[in-house]
Coordinates of N, CA and C in Angstrom, one line a residue:
X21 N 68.3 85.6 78.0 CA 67.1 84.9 78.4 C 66.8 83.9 77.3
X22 N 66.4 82.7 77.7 CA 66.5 82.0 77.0 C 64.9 81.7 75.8
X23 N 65.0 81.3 74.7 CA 63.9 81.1 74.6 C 63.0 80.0 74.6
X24 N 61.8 80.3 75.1 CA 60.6 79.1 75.2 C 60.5 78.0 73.6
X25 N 60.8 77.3 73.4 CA 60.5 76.5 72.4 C 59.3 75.8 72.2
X26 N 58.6 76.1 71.2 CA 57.1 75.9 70.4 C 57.2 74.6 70.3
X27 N 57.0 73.8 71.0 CA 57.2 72.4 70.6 C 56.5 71.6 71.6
X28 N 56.1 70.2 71.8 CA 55.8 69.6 72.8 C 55.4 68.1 73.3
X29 N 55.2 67.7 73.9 CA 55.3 66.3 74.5 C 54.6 64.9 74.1
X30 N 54.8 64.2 74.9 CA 54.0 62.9 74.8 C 53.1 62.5 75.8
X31 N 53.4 61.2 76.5 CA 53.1 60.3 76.8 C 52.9 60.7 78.4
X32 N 52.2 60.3 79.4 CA 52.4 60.3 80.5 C 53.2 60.9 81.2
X33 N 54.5 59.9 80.9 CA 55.8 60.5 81.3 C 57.1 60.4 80.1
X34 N 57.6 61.1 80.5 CA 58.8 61.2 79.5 C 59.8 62.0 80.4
X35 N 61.0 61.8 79.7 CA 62.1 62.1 80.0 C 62.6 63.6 79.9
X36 N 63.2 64.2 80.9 CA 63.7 65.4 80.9 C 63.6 66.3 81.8
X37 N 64.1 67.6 82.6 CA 64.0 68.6 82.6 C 64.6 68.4 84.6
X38 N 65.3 70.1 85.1 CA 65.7 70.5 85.9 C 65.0 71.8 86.2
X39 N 65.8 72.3 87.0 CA 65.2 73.6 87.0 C 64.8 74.6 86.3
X40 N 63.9 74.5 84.9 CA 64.2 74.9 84.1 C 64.6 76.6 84.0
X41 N 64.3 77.5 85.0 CA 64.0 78.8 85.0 C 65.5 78.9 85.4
X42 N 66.1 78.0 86.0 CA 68.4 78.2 85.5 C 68.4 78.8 83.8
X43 N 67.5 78.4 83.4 CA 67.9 78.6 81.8 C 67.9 79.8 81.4
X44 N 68.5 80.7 82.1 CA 68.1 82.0 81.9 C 69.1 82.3 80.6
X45 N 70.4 83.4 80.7 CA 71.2 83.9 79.8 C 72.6 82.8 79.3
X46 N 72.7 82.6 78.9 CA 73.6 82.2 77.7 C 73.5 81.4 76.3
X47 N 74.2 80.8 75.7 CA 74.3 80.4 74.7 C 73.1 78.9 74.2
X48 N 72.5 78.8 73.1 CA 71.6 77.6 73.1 C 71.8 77.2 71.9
X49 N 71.8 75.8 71.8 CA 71.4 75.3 70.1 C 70.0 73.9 70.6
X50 N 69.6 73.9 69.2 CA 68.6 73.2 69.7 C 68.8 71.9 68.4
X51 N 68.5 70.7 68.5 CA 68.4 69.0 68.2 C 67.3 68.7 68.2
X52 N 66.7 68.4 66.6 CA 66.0 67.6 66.8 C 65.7 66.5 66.3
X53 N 65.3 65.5 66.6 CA 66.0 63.9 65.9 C 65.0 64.1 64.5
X54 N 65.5 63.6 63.1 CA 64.9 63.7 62.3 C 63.0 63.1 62.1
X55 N 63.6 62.2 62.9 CA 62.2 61.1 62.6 C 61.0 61.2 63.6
X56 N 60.1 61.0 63.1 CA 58.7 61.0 64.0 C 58.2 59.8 64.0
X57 N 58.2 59.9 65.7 CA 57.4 58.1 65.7 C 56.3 58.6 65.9
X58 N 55.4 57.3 66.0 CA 53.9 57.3 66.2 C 53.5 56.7 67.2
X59 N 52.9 57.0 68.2 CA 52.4 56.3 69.6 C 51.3 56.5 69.6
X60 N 50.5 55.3 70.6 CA 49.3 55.5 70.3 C 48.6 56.1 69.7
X61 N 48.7 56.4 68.3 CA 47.9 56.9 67.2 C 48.2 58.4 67.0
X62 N 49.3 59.2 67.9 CA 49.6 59.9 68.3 C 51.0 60.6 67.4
X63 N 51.2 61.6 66.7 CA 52.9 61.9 66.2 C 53.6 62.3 67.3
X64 N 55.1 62.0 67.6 CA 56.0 62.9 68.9 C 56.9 62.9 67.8
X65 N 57.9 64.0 68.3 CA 59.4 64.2 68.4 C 60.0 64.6 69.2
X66 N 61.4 64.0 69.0 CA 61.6 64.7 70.6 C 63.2 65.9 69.9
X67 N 63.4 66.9 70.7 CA 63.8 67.9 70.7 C 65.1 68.3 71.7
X68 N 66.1 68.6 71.4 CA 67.4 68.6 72.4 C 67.4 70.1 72.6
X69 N 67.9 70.7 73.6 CA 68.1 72.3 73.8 C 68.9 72.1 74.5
X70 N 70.7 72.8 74.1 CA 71.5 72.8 75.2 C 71.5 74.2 75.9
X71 N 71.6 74.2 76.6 CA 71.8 75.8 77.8 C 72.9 75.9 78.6
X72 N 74.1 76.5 78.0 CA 75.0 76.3 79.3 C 75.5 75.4 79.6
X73 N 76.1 74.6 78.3 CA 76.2 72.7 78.8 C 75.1 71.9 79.3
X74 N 74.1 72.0 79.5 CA 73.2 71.5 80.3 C 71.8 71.1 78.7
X75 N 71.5 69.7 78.8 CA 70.6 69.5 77.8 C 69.5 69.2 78.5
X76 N 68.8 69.8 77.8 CA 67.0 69.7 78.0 C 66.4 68.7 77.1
X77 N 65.8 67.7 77.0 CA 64.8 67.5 76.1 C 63.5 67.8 76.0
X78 N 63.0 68.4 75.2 CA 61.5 68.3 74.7 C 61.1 67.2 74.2
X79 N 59.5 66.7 74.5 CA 59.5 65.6 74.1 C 57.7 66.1 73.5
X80 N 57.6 66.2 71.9 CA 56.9 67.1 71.5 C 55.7 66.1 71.2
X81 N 54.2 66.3 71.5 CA 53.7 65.7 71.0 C 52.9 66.9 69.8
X82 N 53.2 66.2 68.4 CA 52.7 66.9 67.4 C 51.1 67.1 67.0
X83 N 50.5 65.9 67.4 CA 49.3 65.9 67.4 C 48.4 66.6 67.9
X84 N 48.6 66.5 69.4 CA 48.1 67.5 70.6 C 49.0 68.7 70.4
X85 N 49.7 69.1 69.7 CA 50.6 70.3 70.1 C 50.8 70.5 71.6
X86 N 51.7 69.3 72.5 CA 52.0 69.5 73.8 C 53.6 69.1 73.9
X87 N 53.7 69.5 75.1 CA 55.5 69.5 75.6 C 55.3 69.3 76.6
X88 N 56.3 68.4 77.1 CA 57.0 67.8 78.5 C 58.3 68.2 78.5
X89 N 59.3 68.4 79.2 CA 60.8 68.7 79.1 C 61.3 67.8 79.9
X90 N 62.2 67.3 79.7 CA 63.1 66.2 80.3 C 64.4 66.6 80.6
X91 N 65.3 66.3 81.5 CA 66.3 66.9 82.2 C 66.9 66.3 82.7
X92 N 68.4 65.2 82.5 CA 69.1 64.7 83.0 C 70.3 64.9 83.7
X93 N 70.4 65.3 85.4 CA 71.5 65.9 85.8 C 72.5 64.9 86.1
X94 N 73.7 64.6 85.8 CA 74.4 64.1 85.7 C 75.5 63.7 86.4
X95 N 75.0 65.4 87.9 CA 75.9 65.1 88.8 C 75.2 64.0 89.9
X96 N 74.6 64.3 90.0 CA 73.3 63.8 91.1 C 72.8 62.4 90.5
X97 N 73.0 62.0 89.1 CA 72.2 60.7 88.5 C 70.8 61.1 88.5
X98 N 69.7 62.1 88.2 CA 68.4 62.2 88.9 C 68.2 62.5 86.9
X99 N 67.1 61.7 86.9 CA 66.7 62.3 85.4 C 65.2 63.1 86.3
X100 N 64.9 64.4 85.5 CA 63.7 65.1 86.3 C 62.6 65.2 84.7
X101 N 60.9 64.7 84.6 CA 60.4 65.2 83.8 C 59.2 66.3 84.4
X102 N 59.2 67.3 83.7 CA 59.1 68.6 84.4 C 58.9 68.9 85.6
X103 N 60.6 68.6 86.4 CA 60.8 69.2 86.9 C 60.5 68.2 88.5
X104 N 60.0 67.4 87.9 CA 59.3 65.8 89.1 C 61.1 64.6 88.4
X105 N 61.2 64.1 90.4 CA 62.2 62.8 89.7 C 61.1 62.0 89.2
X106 N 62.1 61.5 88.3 CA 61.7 60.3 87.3 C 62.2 59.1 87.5
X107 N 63.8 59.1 87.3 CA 64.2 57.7 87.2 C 66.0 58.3 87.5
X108 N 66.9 57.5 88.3 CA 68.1 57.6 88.7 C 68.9 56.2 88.0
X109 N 69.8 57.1 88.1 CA 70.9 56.3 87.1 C 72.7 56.4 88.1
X110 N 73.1 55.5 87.7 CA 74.5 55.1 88.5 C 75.3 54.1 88.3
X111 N 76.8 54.3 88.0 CA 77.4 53.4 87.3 C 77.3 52.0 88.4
X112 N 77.7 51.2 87.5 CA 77.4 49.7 88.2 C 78.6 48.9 87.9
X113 N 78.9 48.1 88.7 CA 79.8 47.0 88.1 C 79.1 45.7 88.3
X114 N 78.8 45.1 87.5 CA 78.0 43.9 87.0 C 78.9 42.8 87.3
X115 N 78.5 42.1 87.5 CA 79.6 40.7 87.9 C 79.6 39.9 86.8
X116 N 79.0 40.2 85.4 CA 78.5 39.6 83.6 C 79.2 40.6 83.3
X117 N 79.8 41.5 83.6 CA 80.9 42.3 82.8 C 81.1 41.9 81.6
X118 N 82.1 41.0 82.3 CA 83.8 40.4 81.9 C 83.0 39.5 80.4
X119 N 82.4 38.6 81.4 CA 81.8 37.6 79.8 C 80.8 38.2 79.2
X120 N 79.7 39.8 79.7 CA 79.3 40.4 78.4 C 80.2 41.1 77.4
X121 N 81.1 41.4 77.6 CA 82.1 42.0 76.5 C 82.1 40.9 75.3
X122 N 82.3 39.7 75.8 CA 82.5 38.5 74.4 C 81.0 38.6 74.3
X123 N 79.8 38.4 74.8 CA 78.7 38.5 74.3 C 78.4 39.3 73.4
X124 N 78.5 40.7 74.1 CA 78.1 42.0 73.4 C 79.1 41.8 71.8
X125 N 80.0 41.7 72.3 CA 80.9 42.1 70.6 C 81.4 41.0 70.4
X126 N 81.4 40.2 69.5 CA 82.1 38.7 68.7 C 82.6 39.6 68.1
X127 N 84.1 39.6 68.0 CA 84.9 39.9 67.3 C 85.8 39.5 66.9
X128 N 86.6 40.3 65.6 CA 88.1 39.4 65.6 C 89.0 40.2 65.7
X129 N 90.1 39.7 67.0 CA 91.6 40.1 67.5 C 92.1 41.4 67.2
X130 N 91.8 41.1 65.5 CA 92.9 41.5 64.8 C 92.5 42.8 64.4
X131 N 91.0 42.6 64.8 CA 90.8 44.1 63.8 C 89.9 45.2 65.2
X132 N 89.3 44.5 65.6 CA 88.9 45.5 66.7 C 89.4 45.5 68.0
X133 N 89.8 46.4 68.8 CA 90.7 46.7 69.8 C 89.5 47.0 70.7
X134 N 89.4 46.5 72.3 CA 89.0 47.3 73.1 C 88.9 48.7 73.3
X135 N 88.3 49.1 73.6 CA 88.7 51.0 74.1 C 88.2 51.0 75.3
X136 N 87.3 50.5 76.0 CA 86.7 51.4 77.0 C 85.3 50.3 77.6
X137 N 84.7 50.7 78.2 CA 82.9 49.7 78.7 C 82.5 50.3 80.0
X138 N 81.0 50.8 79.9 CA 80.7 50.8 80.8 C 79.4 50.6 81.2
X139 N 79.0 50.1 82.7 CA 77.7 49.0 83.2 C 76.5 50.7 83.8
X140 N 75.7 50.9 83.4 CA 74.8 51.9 84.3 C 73.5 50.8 84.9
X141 N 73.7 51.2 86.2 CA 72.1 50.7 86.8 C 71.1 51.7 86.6
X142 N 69.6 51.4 86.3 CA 68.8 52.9 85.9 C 67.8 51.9 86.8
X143 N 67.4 52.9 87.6 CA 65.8 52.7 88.3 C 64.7 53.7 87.7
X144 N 63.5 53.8 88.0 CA 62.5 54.4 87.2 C 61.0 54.5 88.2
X145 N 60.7 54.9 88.6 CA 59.0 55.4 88.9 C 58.1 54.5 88.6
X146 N 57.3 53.4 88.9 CA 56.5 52.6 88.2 C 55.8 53.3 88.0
X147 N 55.0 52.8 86.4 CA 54.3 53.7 85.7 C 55.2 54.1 84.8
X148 N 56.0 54.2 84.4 CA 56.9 54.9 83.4 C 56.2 54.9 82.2
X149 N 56.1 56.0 81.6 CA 55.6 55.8 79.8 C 57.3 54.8 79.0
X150 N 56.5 54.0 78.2 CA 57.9 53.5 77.3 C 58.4 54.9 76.5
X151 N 57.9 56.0 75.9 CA 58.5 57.0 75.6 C 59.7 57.5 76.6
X152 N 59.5 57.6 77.7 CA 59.8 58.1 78.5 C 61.0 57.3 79.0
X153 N 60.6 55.8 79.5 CA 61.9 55.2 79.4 C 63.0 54.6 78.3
X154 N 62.6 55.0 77.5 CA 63.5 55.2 75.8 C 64.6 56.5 75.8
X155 N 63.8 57.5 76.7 CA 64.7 58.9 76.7 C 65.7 58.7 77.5
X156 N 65.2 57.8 79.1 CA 66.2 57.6 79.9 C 67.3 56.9 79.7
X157 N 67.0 55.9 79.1 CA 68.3 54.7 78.5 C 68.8 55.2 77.4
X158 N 68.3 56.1 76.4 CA 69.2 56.9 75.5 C 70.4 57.9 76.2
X159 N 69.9 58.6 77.4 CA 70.7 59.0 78.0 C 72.2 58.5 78.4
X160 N 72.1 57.3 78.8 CA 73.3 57.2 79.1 C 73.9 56.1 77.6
X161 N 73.9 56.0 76.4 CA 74.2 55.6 75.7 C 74.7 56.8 74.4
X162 N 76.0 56.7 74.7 CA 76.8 58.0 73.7 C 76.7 57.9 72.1
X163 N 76.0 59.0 71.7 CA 75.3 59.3 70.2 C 74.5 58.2 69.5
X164 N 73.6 57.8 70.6 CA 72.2 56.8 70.2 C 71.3 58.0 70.7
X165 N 70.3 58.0 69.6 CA 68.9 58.8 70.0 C 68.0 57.7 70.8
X166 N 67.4 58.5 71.3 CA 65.5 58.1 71.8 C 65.2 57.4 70.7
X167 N 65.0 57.5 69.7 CA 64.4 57.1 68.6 C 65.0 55.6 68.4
X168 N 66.0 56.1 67.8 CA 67.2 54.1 67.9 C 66.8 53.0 68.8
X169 N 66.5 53.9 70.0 CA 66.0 52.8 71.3 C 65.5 52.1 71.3
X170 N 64.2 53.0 70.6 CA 62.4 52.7 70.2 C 62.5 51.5 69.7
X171 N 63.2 52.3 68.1 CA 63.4 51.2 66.7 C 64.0 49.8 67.0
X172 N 64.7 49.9 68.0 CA 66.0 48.5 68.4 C 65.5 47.7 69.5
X173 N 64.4 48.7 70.6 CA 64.3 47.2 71.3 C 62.4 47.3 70.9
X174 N 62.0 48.6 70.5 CA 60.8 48.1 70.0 C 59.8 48.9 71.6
X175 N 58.6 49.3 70.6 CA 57.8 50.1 71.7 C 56.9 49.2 72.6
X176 N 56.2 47.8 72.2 CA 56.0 47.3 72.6 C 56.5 46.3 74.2
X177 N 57.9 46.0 73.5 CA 59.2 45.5 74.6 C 58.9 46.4 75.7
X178 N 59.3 47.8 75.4 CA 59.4 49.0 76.4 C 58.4 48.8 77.3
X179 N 57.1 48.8 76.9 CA 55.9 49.4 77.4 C 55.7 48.0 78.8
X180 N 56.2 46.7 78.6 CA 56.4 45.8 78.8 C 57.4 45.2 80.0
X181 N 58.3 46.0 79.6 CA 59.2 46.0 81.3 C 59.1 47.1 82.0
X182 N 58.5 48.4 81.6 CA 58.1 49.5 82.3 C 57.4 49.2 83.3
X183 N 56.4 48.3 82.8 CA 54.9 47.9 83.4 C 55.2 46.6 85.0
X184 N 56.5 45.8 84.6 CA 56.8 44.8 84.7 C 57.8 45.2 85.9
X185 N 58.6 45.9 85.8 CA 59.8 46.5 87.1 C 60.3 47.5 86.9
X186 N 61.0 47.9 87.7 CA 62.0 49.2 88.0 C 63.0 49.5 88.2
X187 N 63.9 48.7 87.0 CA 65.2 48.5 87.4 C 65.9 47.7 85.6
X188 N 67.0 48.3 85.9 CA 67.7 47.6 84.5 C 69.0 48.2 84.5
X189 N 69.7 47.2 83.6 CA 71.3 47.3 83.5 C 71.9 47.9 82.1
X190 N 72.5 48.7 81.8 CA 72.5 49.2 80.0 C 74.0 48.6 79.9
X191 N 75.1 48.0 79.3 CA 75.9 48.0 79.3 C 76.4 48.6 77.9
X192 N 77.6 49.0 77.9 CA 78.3 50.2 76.8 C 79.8 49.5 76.6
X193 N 80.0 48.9 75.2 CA 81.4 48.8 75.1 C 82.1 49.1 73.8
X194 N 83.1 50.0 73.6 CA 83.4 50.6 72.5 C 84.4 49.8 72.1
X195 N 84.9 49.9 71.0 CA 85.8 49.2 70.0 C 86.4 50.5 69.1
X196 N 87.6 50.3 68.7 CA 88.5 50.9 67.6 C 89.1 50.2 67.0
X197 N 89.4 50.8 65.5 CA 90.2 50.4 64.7 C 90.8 51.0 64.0
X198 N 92.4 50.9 63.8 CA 93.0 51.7 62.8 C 93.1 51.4 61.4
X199 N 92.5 52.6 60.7 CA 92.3 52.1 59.1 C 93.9 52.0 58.8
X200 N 94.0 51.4 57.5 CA 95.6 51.9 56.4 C 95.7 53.0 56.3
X201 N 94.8 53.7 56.1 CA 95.0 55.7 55.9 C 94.9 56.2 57.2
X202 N 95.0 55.9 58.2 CA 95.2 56.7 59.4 C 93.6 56.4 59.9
X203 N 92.8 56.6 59.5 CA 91.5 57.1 60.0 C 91.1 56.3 61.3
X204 N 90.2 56.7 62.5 CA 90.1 55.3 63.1 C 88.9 55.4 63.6
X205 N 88.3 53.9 63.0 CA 86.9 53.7 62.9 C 86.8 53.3 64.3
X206 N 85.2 53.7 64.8 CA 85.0 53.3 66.1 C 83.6 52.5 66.0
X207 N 83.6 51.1 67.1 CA 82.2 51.1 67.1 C 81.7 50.8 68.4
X208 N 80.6 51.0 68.6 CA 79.4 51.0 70.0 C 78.7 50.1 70.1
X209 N 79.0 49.1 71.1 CA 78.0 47.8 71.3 C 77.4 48.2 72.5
X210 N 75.7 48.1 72.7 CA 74.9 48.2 73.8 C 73.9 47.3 73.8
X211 N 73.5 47.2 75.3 CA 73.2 45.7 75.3 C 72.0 46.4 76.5
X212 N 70.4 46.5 76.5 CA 69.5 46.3 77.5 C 69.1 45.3 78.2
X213 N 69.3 45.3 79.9 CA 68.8 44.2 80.5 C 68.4 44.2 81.6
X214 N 66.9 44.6 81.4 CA 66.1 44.7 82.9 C 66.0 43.6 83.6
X215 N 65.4 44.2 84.8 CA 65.4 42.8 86.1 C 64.6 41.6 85.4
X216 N 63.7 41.8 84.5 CA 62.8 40.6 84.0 C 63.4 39.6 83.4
X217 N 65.1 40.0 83.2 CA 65.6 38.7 82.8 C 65.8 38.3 81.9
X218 N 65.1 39.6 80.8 CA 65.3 39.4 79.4 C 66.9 40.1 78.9
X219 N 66.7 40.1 77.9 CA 68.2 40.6 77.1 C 67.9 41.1 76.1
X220 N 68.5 42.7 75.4 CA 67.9 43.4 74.5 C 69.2 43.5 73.8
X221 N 69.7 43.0 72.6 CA 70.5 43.6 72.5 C 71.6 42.4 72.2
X222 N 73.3 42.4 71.7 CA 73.8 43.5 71.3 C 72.9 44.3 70.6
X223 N 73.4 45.6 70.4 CA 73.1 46.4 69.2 C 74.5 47.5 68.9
X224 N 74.8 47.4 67.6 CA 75.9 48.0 67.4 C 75.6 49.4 66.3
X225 N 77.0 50.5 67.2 CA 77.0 51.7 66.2 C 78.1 52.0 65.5
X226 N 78.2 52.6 64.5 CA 79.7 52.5 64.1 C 79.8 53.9 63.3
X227 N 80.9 54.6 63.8 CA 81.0 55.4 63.3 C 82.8 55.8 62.3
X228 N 82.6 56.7 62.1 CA 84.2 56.8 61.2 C 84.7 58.4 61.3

């Protein structure tokens, strides 16, 4: 049986959660991003719980001592926050692909290699909290927190195309490189771009 986590929410809406009472017996670890933002005057963190392969987020508001759970099913594309659809997600092929790859990443030849890219369409619930749509587009962007989102396109931005439409394109394109010592560094270019036309982004991760 799993346990209930002391922890709790934000904003309106936020990101997360399925069925949660599946969560019965097996194995759990729980994530929580180091950093606390501040919203409306307000402390959150948000909180990862895997169950079973299956990640939950908590999305804690520290102030109020409340919790929302956020839930991204992955077969279905349905992000659920407790347990209500929220916002759907689905890969896309963009016809700005091809020429976002040279956008997203200026690179040189020699040292970084393609690996991989991929385009998701996300729709969303008008009304969306920007907390909320920070969790969703972290979702489909591999080892970027909620928090990076915030910091990178900024809570204001968020709050702004939430308000504005219901619909946006995330693009994902990885890069490798082989060190002299074997090692092989990787990096992540991601690029936000709702229907409003704006452009968020590159933004690059790099890992080793």
């Amino acid at each position: 049986m799993r346990k209930k986590i002391i922890c709790i929410f934000l904003v309106l809406i936020i990101i997360s959660t399925c069925t949660f009472s599946t969560a019965a017996a097996g194995r759990k670890s729980d994530t929580a991003e180091k950093d606390i933002i501040k919203i409306d005057g307000m402390d959150y963190q948000y909180v990862d719980e895997t169950i079973n392969g299956e990640t939950f987020t908590h999305i804690i508001n520290l102030t109020l001592n409340t919790e929302d759970i956020l839930y991204y099913n992955q077969i279905s594309g349905t992000v659920f926050l407790n347990d209500e659809p929220i916002a759907q997600i689905e890969n896309a092929v963009s016809l700005n692909n091809s020429c976002n790859r040279n956008v997203i990443a200026p690179l040189s030849e020699n040292y970084w290699k393609l690996h991989d890219s991929t385009t998701k369409r996300i729709t969303w619930v008008q009304g969306i909290a920007a907390a909320a749509l920070a969790a969703v587009i972290a979702a489909v962007i591999p080892n970027v927190g909620k928090i990076v989102v915030i910091a990178k396109i900024g809570l204001t931005a968020l709050s702004v195309v939430a308000g504005a439409c219901v619909g946006a394109y995330v693009d994902c394109v990885g890069y490798t490189h082989v060190q002299n010592n074997g090692y092989v560094q990787a990096r992540l270019d991601w690029t936000f771009r709702p229907s409003t036309g704006d452009v968020y982004g590159p933004y690059s991760k790099y890992t080793l």
